[in-house]
Short mmCIF file of C-alpha atoms and ligand atoms in Angstrom, two decimals:
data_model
loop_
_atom_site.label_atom_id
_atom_site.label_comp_id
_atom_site.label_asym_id
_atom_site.label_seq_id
_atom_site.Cartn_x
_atom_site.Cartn_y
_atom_site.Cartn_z
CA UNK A 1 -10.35 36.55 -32.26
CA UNK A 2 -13.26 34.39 -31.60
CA UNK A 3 -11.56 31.53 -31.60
CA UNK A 4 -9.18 32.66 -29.34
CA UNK A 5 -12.03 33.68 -27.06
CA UNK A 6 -13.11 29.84 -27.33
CA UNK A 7 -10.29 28.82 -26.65
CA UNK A 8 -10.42 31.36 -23.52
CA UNK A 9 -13.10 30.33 -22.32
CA UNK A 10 -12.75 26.41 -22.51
CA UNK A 11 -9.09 26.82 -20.85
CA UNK A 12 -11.03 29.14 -17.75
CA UNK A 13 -13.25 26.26 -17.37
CA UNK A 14 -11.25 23.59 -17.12
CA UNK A 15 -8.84 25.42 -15.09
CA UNK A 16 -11.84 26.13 -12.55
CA UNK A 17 -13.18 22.65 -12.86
CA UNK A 18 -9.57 20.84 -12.28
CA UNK A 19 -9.25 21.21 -8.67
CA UNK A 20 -12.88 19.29 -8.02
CA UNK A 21 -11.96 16.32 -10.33
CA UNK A 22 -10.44 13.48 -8.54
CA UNK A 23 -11.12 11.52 -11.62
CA UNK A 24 -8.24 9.27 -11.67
CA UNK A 25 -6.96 9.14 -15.45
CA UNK A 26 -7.59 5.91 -16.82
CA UNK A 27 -7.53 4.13 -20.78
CA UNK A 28 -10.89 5.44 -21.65
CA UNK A 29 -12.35 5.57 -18.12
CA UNK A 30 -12.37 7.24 -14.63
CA UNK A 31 -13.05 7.16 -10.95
CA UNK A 32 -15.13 8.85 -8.90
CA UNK A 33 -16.58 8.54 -5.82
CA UNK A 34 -20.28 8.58 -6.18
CA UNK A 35 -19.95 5.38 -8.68
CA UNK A 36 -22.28 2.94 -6.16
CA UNK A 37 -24.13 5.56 -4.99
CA UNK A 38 -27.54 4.24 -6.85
CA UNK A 39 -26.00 0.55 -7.47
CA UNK A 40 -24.96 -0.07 -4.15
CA UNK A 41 -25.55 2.79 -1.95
CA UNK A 42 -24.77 0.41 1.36
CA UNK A 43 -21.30 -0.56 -0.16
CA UNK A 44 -18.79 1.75 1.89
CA UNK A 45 -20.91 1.22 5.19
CA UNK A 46 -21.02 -2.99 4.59
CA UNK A 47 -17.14 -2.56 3.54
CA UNK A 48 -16.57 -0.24 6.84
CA UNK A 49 -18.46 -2.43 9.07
CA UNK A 50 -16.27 -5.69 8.65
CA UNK A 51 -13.45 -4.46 8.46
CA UNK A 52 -14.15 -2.42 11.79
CA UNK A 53 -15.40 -6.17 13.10
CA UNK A 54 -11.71 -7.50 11.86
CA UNK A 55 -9.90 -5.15 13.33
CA UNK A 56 -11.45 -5.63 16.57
CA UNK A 57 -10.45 -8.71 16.35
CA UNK A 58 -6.77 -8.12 15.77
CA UNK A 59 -5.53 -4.90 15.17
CA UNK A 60 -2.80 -6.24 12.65
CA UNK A 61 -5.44 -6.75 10.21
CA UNK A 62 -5.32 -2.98 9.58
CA UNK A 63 -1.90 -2.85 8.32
CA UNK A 64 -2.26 -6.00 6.21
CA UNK A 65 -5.26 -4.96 4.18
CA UNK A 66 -3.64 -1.45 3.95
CA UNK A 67 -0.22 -3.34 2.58
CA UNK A 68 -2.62 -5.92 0.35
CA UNK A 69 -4.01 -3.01 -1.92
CA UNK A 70 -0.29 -1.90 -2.25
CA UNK A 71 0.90 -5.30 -3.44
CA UNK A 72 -2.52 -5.43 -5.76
CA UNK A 73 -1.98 -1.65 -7.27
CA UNK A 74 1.74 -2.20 -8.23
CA UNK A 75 1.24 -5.36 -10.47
CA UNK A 76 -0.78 -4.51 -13.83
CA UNK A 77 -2.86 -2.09 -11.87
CA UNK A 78 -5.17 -1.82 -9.37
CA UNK A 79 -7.02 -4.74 -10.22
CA UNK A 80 -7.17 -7.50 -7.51
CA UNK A 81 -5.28 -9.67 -9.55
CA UNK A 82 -3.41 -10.40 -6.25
CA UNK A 83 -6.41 -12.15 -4.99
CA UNK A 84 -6.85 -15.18 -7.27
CA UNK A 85 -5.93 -18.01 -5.91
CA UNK A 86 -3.99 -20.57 -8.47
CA UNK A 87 -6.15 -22.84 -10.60
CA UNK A 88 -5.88 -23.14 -14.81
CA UNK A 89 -4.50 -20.39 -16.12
CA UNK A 90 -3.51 -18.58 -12.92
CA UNK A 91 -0.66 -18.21 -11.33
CA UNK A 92 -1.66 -16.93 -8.26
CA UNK A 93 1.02 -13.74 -6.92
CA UNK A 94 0.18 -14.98 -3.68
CA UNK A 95 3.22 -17.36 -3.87
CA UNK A 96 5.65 -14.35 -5.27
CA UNK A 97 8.58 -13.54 -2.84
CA UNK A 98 6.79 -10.25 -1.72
CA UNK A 99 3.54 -12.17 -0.76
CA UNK A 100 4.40 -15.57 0.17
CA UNK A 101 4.65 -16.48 3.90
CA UNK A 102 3.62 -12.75 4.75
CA UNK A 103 0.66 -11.47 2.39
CA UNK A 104 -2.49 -11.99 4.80
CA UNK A 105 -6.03 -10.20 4.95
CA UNK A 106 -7.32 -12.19 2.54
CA UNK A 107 -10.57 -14.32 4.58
CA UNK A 108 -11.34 -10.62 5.38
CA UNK A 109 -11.90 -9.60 1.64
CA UNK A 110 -13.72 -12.72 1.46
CA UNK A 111 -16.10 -11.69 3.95
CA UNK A 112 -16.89 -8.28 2.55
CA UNK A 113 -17.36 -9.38 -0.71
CA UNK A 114 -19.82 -12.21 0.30
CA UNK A 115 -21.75 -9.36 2.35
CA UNK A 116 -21.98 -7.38 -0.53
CA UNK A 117 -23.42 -10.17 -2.75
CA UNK A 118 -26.18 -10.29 -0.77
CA UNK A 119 -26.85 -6.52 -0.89
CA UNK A 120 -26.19 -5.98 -4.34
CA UNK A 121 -25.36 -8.99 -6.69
CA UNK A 122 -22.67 -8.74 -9.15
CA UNK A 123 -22.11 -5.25 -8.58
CA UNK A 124 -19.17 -3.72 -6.49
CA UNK A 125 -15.47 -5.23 -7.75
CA UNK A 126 -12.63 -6.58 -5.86
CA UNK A 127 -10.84 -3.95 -6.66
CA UNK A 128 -13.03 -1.19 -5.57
CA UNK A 129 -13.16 -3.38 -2.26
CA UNK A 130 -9.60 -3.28 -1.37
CA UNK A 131 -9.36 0.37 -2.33
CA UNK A 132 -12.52 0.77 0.86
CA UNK A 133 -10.53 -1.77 2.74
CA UNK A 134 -7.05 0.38 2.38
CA UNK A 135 -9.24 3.95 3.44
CA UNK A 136 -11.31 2.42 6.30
CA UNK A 137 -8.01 0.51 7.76
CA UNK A 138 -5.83 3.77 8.04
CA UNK A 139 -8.91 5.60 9.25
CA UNK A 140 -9.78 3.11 12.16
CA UNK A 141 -6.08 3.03 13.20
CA UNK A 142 -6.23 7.07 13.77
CA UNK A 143 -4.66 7.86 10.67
CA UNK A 144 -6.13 10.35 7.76
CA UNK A 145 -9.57 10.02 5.82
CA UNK A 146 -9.91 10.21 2.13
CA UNK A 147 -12.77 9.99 -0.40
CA UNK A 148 -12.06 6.95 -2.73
CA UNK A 149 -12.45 6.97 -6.32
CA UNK A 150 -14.04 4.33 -7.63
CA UNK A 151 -15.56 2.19 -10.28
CA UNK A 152 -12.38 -0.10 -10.41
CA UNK A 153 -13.27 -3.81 -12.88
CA UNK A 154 -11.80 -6.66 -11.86
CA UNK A 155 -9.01 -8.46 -13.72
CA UNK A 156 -9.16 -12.16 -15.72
CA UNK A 157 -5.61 -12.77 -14.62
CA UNK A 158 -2.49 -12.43 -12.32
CA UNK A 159 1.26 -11.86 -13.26
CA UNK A 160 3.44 -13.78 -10.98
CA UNK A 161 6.52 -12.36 -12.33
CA UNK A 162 4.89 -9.41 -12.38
CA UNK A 163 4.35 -9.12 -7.98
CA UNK A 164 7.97 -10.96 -8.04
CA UNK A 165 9.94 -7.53 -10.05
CA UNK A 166 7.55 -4.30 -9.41
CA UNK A 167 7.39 -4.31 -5.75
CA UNK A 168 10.49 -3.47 -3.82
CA UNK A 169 12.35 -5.86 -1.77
CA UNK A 170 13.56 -4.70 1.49
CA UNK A 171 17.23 -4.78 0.54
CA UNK A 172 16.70 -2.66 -2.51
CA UNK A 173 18.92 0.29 -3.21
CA UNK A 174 17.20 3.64 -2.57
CA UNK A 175 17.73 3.88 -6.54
CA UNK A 176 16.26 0.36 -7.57
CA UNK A 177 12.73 1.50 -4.81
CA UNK A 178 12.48 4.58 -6.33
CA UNK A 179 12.58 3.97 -9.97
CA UNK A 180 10.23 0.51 -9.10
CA UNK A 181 7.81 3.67 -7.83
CA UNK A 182 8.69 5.53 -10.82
CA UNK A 183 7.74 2.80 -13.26
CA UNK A 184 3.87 3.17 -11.93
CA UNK A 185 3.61 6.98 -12.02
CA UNK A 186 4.52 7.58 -8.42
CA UNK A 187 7.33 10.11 -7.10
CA UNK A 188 9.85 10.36 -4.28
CA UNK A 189 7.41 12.54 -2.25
CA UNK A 190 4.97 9.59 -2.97
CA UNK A 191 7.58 7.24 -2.06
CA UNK A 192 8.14 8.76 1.33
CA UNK A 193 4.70 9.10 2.36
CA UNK A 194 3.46 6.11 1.53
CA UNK A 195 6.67 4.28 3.24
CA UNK A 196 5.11 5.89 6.31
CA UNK A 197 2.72 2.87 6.46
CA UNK A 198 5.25 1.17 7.76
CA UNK A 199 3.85 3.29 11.11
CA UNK A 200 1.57 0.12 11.78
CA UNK A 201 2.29 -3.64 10.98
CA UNK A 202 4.96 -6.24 11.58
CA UNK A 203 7.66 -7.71 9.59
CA UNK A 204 9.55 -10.96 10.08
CA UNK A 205 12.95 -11.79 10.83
CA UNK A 206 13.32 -13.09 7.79
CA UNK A 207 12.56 -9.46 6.31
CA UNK A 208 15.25 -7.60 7.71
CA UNK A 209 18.03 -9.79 9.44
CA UNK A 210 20.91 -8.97 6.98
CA UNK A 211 20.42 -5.91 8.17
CA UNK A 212 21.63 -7.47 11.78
CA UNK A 213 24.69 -9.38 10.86
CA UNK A 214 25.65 -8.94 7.70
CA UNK A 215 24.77 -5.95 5.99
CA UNK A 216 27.54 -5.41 3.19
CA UNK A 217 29.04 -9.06 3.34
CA UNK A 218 31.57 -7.63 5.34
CA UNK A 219 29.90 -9.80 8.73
CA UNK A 220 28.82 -6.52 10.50
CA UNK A 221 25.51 -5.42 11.47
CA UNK A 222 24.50 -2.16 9.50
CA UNK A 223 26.12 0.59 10.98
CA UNK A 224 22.88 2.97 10.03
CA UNK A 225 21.17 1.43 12.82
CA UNK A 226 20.80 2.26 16.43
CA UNK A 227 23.50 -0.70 18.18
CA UNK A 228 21.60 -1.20 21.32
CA UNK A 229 17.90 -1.66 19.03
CA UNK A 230 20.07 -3.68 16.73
CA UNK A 231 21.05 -6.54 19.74
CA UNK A 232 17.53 -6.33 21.01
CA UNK A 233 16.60 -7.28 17.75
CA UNK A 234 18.98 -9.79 17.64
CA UNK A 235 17.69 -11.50 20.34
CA UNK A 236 14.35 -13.05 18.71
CA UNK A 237 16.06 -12.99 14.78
CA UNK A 238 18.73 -15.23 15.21
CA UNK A 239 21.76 -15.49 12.88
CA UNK A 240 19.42 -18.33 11.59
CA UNK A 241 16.42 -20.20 12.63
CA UNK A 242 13.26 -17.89 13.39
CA UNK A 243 12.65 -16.50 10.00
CA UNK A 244 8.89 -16.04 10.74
CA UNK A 245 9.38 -14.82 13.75
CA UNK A 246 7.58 -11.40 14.16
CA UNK A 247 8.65 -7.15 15.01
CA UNK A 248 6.69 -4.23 15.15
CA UNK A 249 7.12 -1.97 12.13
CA UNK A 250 7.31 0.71 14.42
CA UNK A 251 8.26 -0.17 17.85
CA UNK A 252 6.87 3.27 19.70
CA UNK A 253 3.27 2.88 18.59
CA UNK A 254 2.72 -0.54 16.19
CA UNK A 255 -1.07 -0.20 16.28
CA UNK A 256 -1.51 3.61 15.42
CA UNK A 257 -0.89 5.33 12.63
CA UNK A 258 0.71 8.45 13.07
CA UNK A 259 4.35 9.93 12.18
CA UNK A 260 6.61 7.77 14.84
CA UNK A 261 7.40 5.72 11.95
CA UNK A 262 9.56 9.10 10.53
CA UNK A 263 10.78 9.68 14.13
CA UNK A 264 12.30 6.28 14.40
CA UNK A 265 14.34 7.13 11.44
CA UNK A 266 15.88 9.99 12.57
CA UNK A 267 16.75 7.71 15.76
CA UNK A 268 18.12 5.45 13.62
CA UNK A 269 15.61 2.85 14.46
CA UNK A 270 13.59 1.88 10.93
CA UNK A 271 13.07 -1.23 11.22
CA UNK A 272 13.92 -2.53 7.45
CA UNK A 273 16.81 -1.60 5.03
CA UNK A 274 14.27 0.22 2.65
CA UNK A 275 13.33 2.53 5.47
CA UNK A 276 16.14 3.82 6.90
CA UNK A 277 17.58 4.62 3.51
CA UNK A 278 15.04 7.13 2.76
CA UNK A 279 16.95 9.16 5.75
CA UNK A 280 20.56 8.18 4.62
CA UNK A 281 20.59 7.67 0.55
CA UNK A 282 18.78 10.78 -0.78
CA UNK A 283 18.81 14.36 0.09
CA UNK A 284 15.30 15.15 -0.98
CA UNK A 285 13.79 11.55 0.38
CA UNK A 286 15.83 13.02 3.89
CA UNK A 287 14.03 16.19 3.87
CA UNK A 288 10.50 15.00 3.56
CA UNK A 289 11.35 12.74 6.39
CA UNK A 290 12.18 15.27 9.01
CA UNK A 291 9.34 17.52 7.38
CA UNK A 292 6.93 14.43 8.04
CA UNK A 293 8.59 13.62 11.61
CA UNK A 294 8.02 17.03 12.72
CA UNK A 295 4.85 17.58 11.16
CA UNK A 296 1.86 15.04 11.55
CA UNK A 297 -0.75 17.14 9.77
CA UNK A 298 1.53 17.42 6.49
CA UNK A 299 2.54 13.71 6.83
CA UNK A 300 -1.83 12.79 6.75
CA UNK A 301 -2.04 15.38 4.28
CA UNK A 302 0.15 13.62 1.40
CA UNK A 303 -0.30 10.24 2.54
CA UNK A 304 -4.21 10.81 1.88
CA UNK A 305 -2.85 12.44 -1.83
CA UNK A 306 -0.48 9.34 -2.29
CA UNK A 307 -3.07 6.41 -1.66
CA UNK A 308 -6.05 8.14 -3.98
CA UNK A 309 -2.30 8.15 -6.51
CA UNK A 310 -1.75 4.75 -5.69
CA UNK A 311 -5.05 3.79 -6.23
CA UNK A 312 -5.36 5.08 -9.59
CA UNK A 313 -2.58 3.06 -11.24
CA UNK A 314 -4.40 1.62 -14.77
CA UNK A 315 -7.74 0.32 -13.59
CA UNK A 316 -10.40 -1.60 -15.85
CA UNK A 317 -12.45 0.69 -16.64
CA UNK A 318 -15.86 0.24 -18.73
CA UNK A 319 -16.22 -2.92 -20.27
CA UNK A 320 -12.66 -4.34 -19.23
CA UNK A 321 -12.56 -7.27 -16.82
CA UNK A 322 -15.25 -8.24 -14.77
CA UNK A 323 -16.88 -7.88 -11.91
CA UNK A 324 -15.96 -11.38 -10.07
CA UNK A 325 -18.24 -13.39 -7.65
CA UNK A 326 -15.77 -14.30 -5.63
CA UNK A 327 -12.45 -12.58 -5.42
CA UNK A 328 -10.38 -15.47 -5.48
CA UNK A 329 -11.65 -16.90 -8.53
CA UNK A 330 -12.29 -15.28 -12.38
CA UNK A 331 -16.08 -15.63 -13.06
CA UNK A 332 -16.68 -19.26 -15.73
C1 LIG B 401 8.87 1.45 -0.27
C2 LIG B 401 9.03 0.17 -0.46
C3 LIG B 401 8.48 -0.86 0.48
C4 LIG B 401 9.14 -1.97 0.88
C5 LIG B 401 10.53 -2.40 0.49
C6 LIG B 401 8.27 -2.66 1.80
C7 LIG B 401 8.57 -3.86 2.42
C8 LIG B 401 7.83 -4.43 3.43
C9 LIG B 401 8.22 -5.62 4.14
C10 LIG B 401 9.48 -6.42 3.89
C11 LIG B 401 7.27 -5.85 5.07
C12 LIG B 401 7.26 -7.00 6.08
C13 LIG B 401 6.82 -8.27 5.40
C14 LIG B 401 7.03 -9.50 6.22
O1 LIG B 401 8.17 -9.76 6.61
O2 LIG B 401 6.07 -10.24 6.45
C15 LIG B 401 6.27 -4.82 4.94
C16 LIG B 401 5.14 -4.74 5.71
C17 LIG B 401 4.16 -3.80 5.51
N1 LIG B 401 4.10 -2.89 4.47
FE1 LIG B 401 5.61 -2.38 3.25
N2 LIG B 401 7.11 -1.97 1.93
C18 LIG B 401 7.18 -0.86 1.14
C19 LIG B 401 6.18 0.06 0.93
C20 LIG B 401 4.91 -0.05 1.45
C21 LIG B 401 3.77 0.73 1.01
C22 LIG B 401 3.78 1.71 -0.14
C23 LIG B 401 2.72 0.35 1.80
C24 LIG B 401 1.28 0.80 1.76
C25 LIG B 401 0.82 1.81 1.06
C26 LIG B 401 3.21 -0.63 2.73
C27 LIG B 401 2.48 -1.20 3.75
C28 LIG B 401 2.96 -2.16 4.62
C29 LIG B 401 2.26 -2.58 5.82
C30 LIG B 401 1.00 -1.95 6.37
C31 LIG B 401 3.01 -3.64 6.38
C32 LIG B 401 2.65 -4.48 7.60
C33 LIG B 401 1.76 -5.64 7.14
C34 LIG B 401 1.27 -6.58 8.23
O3 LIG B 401 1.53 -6.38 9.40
O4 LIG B 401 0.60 -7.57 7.87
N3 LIG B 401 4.53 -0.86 2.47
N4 LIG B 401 6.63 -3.99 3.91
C1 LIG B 402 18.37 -9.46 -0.76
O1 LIG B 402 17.65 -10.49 -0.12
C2 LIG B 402 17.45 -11.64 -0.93
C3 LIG B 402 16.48 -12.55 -0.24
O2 LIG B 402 16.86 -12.77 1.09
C4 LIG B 402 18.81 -12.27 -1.22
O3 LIG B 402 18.66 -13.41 -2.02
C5 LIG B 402 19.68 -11.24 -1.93
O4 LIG B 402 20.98 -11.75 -2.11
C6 LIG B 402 19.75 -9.94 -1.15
N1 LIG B 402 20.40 -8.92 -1.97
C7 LIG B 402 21.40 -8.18 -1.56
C8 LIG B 402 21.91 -7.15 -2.50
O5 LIG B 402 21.89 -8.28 -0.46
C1 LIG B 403 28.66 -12.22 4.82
O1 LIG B 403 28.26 -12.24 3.44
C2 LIG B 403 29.33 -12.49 2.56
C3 LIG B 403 28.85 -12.25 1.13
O2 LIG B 403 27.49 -12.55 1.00
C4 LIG B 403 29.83 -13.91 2.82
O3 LIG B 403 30.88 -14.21 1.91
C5 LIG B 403 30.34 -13.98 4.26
O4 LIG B 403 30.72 -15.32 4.57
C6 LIG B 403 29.28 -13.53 5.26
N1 LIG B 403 29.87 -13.39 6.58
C7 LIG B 403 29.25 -13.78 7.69
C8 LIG B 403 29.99 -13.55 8.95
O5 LIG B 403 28.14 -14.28 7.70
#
């Protein structure tokens, strides 16, 4: 009886205390919030302030810090192993097929981190900084707010092969982008929202023009996409030639985040393979996209849930990694 009471009790409390833990679960660690709050108090404003400054400058840099963190969280973890550079023992991901010729952002990280040096030496990770960088680009672009979780360490390596099989490629299967989300604890409803990104940003030619002339090596264009946005496409991505050339994500509204990017799909105007088959390959993916295009609140709402999600995929916690100098280097 007692212990049953105990056991009461405990399960009450826990229950009661779940919904204000945003402790991201972690191998012997967690996030939270507060974690610079008497290191580094200054750290979120310093982090806000130049990335505010950047964006200012070009409003692009929004969406590529937003897509760096991404491209950092899905390869061993949230860990900025995606900003080393290649020297010794490092391969750096920057050359992987996701990130090479595309992967930008980084002089801005570079920036922040040597601000917060100054401030507070040796203190506030990489990691942690492009989790700031990912919250304060959505926010400045008119998209949702979020509190981060942190008290991310900084890894002592990078996985090349790593950035070049766990992140999608555009011309993935619905299947083969799902089960890649899958394989770091995130779901379809994850999948969706965070697709939504893609409400902000360019792509090149390069990204998408199979899509344009040869989508099942049959020598037509994809018939899942609207004919008359197809040829103006066509126009600057050429059969070949122009690979780098450059296309709004979303064409309605490329610097603010909001839900046209879901609206375009039901137009039949996604930009890449990958988006448009959340619409046409999967009932459930299909639903949350109308629900999203019709619904701006609800799309914020989860996309806020997803990134804190994202964010928490295995971080160094404790005494793992380090907390690097410079982000593009491991510390000697
Ligand atoms: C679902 C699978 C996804 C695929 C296949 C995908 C693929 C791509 C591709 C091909 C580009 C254009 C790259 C280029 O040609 O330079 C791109 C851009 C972008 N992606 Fe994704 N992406 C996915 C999910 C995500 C997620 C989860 C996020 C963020 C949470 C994200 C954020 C972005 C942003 C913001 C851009 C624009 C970057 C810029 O303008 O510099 N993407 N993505
Ligand atoms: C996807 O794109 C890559 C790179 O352009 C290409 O090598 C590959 O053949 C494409 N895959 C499919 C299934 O079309
Ligand atoms: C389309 O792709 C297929 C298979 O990849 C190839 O055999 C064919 O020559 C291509 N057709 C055109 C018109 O590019």
């Amino acid at each position: 009886m007692a212990n049953s009471m105990n056991f009461l009790t405990l399960l009450v409390s826990f229950l009661s205390l779940a919904p204000y833990c945003f402790c991201g679960r972690t191998n012997g660690g967690y996030l939270y919030p507060q974690f610079y709050d008497h290191s580094c108090p200054k750290a979120q404003e310093i982090v806000k302030s130049v990335v505010a400054k950047a964006v200012a400058r070009e409003a692009r840099m929004a969406a590529s810090l937003l897509r760096l963190s991404f491209h950092d969280c899905f390869v061993q973890g949230c860990d900025a192993s995606l900003l080393l550079d290649s020297s010794g023992t490092i391969n750096s991901e920057k050359r992987s097929n996701p990130n090479r010729n595309s992967a930008r952002g980084f002089e801005v990280l570079d920036e922040i981190k040597s601000a917060l040096e100054k401030e507070c030496p040796h203190t506030v990770s990489c990691a942690d900084i492009l989790a700031l960088a990912a919250r304060d680009s959505t926010v400045l672009t008119g998209g949702p707010s979020w509190e981060v979780p942190l008290g991310r360490r900084d890894s002592r390596g990078a996985s090349l092969s790593g950035s070049n099989n766990n992140i999608p490629a555009p011309n993935n299967t619905f299947q083969t982008i799902l089960t890649k989300f899958k394989r770091q604890g995130l779901d379809i409803v994850d999948l969706v929202a965070l697709s939504g990104s893609h409400t902000i940003g360019n792509s090149r030619c390069t990204s998408f023009r199979q899509r344009l002339y040869n989508q099942s090596g049959n020598g037509i264009a994809d018939f899942t996409l609207d004919q008359s946005y197809a040829s103006k496409l066509r126009t600057n991505c050429p059969r070949s030639g122009g690979d780098q050339n450059l296309f709004f994500l979303d064409f309605v509204s490329p610097t603010k985040f909001d839900n046209n990017y879901f609206k375009n799909l039901l137009s039949s105007k996604g930009l890449l393979n990958s988006d448009q088959v959340l619409l046409t390959k999967n009932g459930v993916s299909a639903q949350l996209v109308k629900k999203y295009a019709e619904n701006n609140e609800l799309f914020f709402e989860q996309f806020a849930k997803s990134m804190v999600k994202m964010g928490n995929i295995s971080p160094l916690t404790g005494s793992r990694g380090e907390i690097r100098k410079n982000c593009r280097k491991i510390n000697s």
